[in-house]
Amino acid sequence: MARARQTGSPALLGTWKLQAFTTEDLATGEKTELFGSHPGGYLNYSADQRMYAIVVEANRNAPADLVPTDAERIALFNGLCAYAGTWSVEGDLVSHHVDTSWNESWTGTIQLRRFRIDGKNLYIATLPARNPVTGKECISELAWVKVE
């Protein structure tokens, strides 16, 4: 029996701070902290069905000047994942309907995430997909804590 699509889940509402980001390479089983051991980031789900996610690599280096060199710009881009759009829930899946992103190949896509809430903690896992940073087929698991 198919579950009805919900426009949202009250438990997801609010702002969440990233605690951990682990990626598993499906070909090798190797797990890595793609954005370092202490990545930064926030995820927000609003009652008007808008959402945003921003994840940055731990210990990013600031450019020497306000205008980064090409090498600095590449390093900054490679340590970033950011997008925004609308969201909906069906069972334990949240769909991120991306209308703007750091990487235009994600704009216009639907990013499906499996989620679980445990008290003030939110656990999100991507479905198997090609990673936009490594290009490898992988699953990523992100742990978030509710901002209060």
PDB file of C-alpha atoms in Angstrom:
ATOM      1  CA  MET A   1       0.000   0.000   0.000  1.00  0.00           C
ATOM      2  CA  ALA A   2       1.522   3.325  -1.042  1.00  0.00           C
ATOM      3  CA  ARG A   3       1.844   6.020   1.571  1.00  0.00           C
ATOM      4  CA  ALA A   4       0.372   9.428   0.907  1.00  0.00           C
ATOM      5  CA  ARG A   5       2.890  12.138   0.193  1.00  0.00           C
ATOM      6  CA  GLN A   6       3.023  14.675   2.988  1.00  0.00           C
ATOM      7  CA  THR A   7       3.981  18.271   2.431  1.00  0.00           C
ATOM      8  CA  GLY A   8       6.216  18.166   5.484  1.00  0.00           C
ATOM      9  CA  SER A   9       6.965  16.676   8.867  1.00  0.00           C
ATOM     10  CA  PRO A  10       6.682  18.929  11.942  1.00  0.00           C
ATOM     11  CA  ALA A  11       9.591  17.082  13.574  1.00  0.00           C
ATOM     12  CA  LEU A  12      11.941  18.250  10.787  1.00  0.00           C
ATOM     13  CA  LEU A  13      11.030  21.932  11.142  1.00  0.00           C
ATOM     14  CA  GLY A  14      13.790  24.255  12.262  1.00  0.00           C
ATOM     15  CA  THR A  15      17.531  24.629  11.944  1.00  0.00           C
ATOM     16  CA  TRP A  16      19.997  21.795  12.392  1.00  0.00           C
ATOM     17  CA  LYS A  17      23.790  22.088  12.878  1.00  0.00           C
ATOM     18  CA  LEU A  18      26.072  19.547  11.219  1.00  0.00           C
ATOM     19  CA  GLN A  19      27.982  17.240  13.571  1.00  0.00           C
ATOM     20  CA  ALA A  20      29.446  14.615  11.224  1.00  0.00           C
ATOM     21  CA  PHE A  21      29.569  13.716   7.524  1.00  0.00           C
ATOM     22  CA  THR A  22      30.744  10.243   6.508  1.00  0.00           C
ATOM     23  CA  THR A  23      30.861   8.947   2.939  1.00  0.00           C
ATOM     24  CA  GLU A  24      31.073   5.268   1.985  1.00  0.00           C
ATOM     25  CA  ASP A  25      32.495   4.271  -1.401  1.00  0.00           C
ATOM     26  CA  LEU A  26      30.127   1.516  -2.570  1.00  0.00           C
ATOM     27  CA  ALA A  27      32.766  -0.182  -4.744  1.00  0.00           C
ATOM     28  CA  THR A  28      35.330  -0.585  -1.948  1.00  0.00           C
ATOM     29  CA  GLY A  29      33.360  -0.135   1.281  1.00  0.00           C
ATOM     30  CA  GLU A  30      35.888   2.501   2.353  1.00  0.00           C
ATOM     31  CA  LYS A  31      34.469   5.185   4.646  1.00  0.00           C
ATOM     32  CA  THR A  32      35.912   8.687   4.672  1.00  0.00           C
ATOM     33  CA  GLU A  33      35.174  12.033   6.236  1.00  0.00           C
ATOM     34  CA  LEU A  34      35.033  13.830   2.906  1.00  0.00           C
ATOM     35  CA  PHE A  35      34.733  17.268   4.547  1.00  0.00           C
ATOM     36  CA  GLY A  36      37.118  16.546   7.442  1.00  0.00           C
ATOM     37  CA  SER A  37      36.569  15.428  11.028  1.00  0.00           C
ATOM     38  CA  HIS A  38      34.685  18.570  12.070  1.00  0.00           C
ATOM     39  CA  PRO A  39      32.796  19.911   9.035  1.00  0.00           C
ATOM     40  CA  GLY A  40      30.634  22.994   9.344  1.00  0.00           C
ATOM     41  CA  GLY A  41      27.131  23.386   8.109  1.00  0.00           C
ATOM     42  CA  TYR A  42      23.472  24.037   8.640  1.00  0.00           C
ATOM     43  CA  LEU A  43      20.250  22.524   7.358  1.00  0.00           C
ATOM     44  CA  ASN A  44      16.899  24.287   7.659  1.00  0.00           C
ATOM     45  CA  TYR A  45      13.357  23.126   7.023  1.00  0.00           C
ATOM     46  CA  SER A  46      10.711  25.861   7.223  1.00  0.00           C
ATOM     47  CA  ALA A  47       6.934  25.622   7.606  1.00  0.00           C
ATOM     48  CA  ASP A  48       6.465  27.234   4.167  1.00  0.00           C
ATOM     49  CA  GLN A  49       8.193  24.163   2.656  1.00  0.00           C
ATOM     50  CA  ARG A  50      11.463  25.947   1.847  1.00  0.00           C
ATOM     51  CA  MET A  51      14.784  24.363   2.787  1.00  0.00           C
ATOM     52  CA  TYR A  52      18.484  25.008   2.510  1.00  0.00           C
ATOM     53  CA  ALA A  53      21.607  22.984   3.214  1.00  0.00           C
ATOM     54  CA  ILE A  54      25.166  24.240   3.426  1.00  0.00           C
ATOM     55  CA  VAL A  55      28.149  22.063   4.267  1.00  0.00           C
ATOM     56  CA  VAL A  56      31.745  23.269   4.357  1.00  0.00           C
ATOM     57  CA  GLU A  57      34.988  21.414   4.811  1.00  0.00           C
ATOM     58  CA  ALA A  58      36.659  21.577   8.212  1.00  0.00           C
ATOM     59  CA  ASN A  59      39.625  23.949   8.512  1.00  0.00           C
ATOM     60  CA  ARG A  60      39.185  25.695   5.168  1.00  0.00           C
ATOM     61  CA  ASN A  61      41.939  28.179   4.438  1.00  0.00           C
ATOM     62  CA  ALA A  62      40.951  31.785   3.950  1.00  0.00           C
ATOM     63  CA  PRO A  63      42.243  33.340   0.729  1.00  0.00           C
ATOM     64  CA  ALA A  64      45.174  35.727   1.085  1.00  0.00           C
ATOM     65  CA  ASP A  65      42.940  38.508  -0.295  1.00  0.00           C
ATOM     66  CA  LEU A  66      39.217  39.189  -0.587  1.00  0.00           C
ATOM     67  CA  VAL A  67      39.444  38.076  -4.229  1.00  0.00           C
ATOM     68  CA  PRO A  68      40.826  34.519  -4.215  1.00  0.00           C
ATOM     69  CA  THR A  69      43.380  33.272  -6.695  1.00  0.00           C
ATOM     70  CA  ASP A  70      42.210  30.562  -9.089  1.00  0.00           C
ATOM     71  CA  ALA A  71      43.838  27.876  -6.902  1.00  0.00           C
ATOM     72  CA  GLU A  72      42.201  29.292  -3.758  1.00  0.00           C
ATOM     73  CA  ARG A  73      38.850  29.496  -5.549  1.00  0.00           C
ATOM     74  CA  ILE A  74      39.087  25.816  -6.554  1.00  0.00           C
ATOM     75  CA  ALA A  75      39.960  24.782  -2.989  1.00  0.00           C
ATOM     76  CA  LEU A  76      37.024  26.777  -1.605  1.00  0.00           C
ATOM     77  CA  PHE A  77      34.619  25.281  -4.158  1.00  0.00           C
ATOM     78  CA  ASN A  78      35.839  21.724  -3.508  1.00  0.00           C
ATOM     79  CA  GLY A  79      35.143  22.176   0.203  1.00  0.00           C
ATOM     80  CA  LEU A  80      31.528  23.257  -0.286  1.00  0.00           C
ATOM     81  CA  CYS A  81      28.111  21.729  -0.854  1.00  0.00           C
ATOM     82  CA  ALA A  82      25.159  24.121  -0.783  1.00  0.00           C
ATOM     83  CA  TYR A  83      21.664  24.126  -2.185  1.00  0.00           C
ATOM     84  CA  ALA A  84      18.137  25.368  -1.532  1.00  0.00           C
ATOM     85  CA  GLY A  85      14.640  24.607  -2.688  1.00  0.00           C
ATOM     86  CA  THR A  86      11.442  23.078  -1.387  1.00  0.00           C
ATOM     87  CA  TRP A  87      10.919  19.882   0.542  1.00  0.00           C
ATOM     88  CA  SER A  88       8.362  17.136   1.046  1.00  0.00           C
ATOM     89  CA  VAL A  89       8.180  13.919   3.051  1.00  0.00           C
ATOM     90  CA  GLU A  90       6.958  10.430   2.236  1.00  0.00           C
ATOM     91  CA  GLY A  91       7.474   7.932   5.048  1.00  0.00           C
ATOM     92  CA  ASP A  92      11.130   8.059   6.082  1.00  0.00           C
ATOM     93  CA  LEU A  93      12.207   9.835   2.883  1.00  0.00           C
ATOM     94  CA  VAL A  94      12.579  13.586   2.589  1.00  0.00           C
ATOM     95  CA  SER A  95      12.763  14.982  -0.949  1.00  0.00           C
ATOM     96  CA  HIS A  96      14.794  18.118  -1.562  1.00  0.00           C
ATOM     97  CA  HIS A  97      13.458  19.768  -4.746  1.00  0.00           C
ATOM     98  CA  VAL A  98      16.551  21.802  -5.667  1.00  0.00           C
ATOM     99  CA  ASP A  99      15.992  25.166  -7.353  1.00  0.00           C
ATOM    100  CA  THR A 100      19.457  26.663  -6.748  1.00  0.00           C
ATOM    101  CA  SER A 101      22.799  25.061  -5.894  1.00  0.00           C
ATOM    102  CA  TRP A 102      26.574  25.458  -5.720  1.00  0.00           C
ATOM    103  CA  ASN A 103      26.828  23.017  -8.625  1.00  0.00           C
ATOM    104  CA  GLU A 104      24.375  23.676 -11.455  1.00  0.00           C
ATOM    105  CA  SER A 105      24.143  19.954 -12.194  1.00  0.00           C
ATOM    106  CA  TRP A 106      22.011  19.662  -9.027  1.00  0.00           C
ATOM    107  CA  THR A 107      19.692  22.573  -9.887  1.00  0.00           C
ATOM    108  CA  GLY A 108      16.329  21.196 -11.007  1.00  0.00           C
ATOM    109  CA  THR A 109      16.922  17.780  -9.426  1.00  0.00           C
ATOM    110  CA  ILE A 110      15.226  16.021  -6.542  1.00  0.00           C
ATOM    111  CA  GLN A 111      17.689  14.849  -3.906  1.00  0.00           C
ATOM    112  CA  LEU A 112      16.167  11.994  -1.886  1.00  0.00           C
ATOM    113  CA  ARG A 113      17.328  11.478   1.682  1.00  0.00           C
ATOM    114  CA  ARG A 114      16.395   8.805   4.210  1.00  0.00           C
ATOM    115  CA  PHE A 115      15.982  10.371   7.660  1.00  0.00           C
ATOM    116  CA  ARG A 116      15.573   9.424  11.299  1.00  0.00           C
ATOM    117  CA  ILE A 117      15.032  11.693  14.288  1.00  0.00           C
ATOM    118  CA  ASP A 118      16.184  10.692  17.761  1.00  0.00           C
ATOM    119  CA  GLY A 119      15.388  13.421  20.285  1.00  0.00           C
ATOM    120  CA  LYS A 120      17.388  16.493  19.249  1.00  0.00           C
ATOM    121  CA  ASN A 121      19.402  14.532  16.681  1.00  0.00           C
ATOM    122  CA  LEU A 122      18.650  14.143  12.984  1.00  0.00           C
ATOM    123  CA  TYR A 123      20.340  11.463  10.912  1.00  0.00           C
ATOM    124  CA  ILE A 124      20.192  11.762   7.140  1.00  0.00           C
ATOM    125  CA  ALA A 125      21.537   9.317   4.559  1.00  0.00           C
ATOM    126  CA  THR A 126      21.736   9.815   0.831  1.00  0.00           C
ATOM    127  CA  LEU A 127      20.558   7.069  -1.452  1.00  0.00           C
ATOM    128  CA  PRO A 128      23.280   5.451  -3.593  1.00  0.00           C
ATOM    129  CA  ALA A 129      24.447   8.073  -6.095  1.00  0.00           C
ATOM    130  CA  ARG A 130      27.498   9.456  -7.838  1.00  0.00           C
ATOM    131  CA  ASN A 131      29.252  11.824  -5.452  1.00  0.00           C
ATOM    132  CA  PRO A 132      29.658  15.355  -6.893  1.00  0.00           C
ATOM    133  CA  VAL A 133      33.079  15.740  -5.235  1.00  0.00           C
ATOM    134  CA  THR A 134      34.725  12.350  -5.882  1.00  0.00           C
ATOM    135  CA  GLY A 135      32.676  11.105  -8.839  1.00  0.00           C
ATOM    136  CA  LYS A 136      32.368   7.697  -7.155  1.00  0.00           C
ATOM    137  CA  GLU A 137      29.150   5.812  -6.404  1.00  0.00           C
ATOM    138  CA  CYS A 138      28.575   6.269  -2.694  1.00  0.00           C
ATOM    139  CA  ILE A 139      26.246   6.780   0.243  1.00  0.00           C
ATOM    140  CA  SER A 140      26.760   9.677   2.638  1.00  0.00           C
ATOM    141  CA  GLU A 141      25.530   9.815   6.219  1.00  0.00           C
ATOM    142  CA  LEU A 142      25.139  13.136   7.991  1.00  0.00           C
ATOM    143  CA  ALA A 143      24.453  13.691  11.684  1.00  0.00           C
ATOM    144  CA  TRP A 144      22.800  16.949  12.772  1.00  0.00           C
ATOM    145  CA  VAL A 145      21.735  18.442  16.110  1.00  0.00           C
ATOM    146  CA  LYS A 146      18.747  20.784  16.525  1.00  0.00           C
ATOM    147  CA  VAL A 147      19.688  24.443  17.043  1.00  0.00           C
ATOM    148  CA  GLU A 148      17.727  25.952  19.899  1.00  0.00           C
TER     149      GLU A 148
END
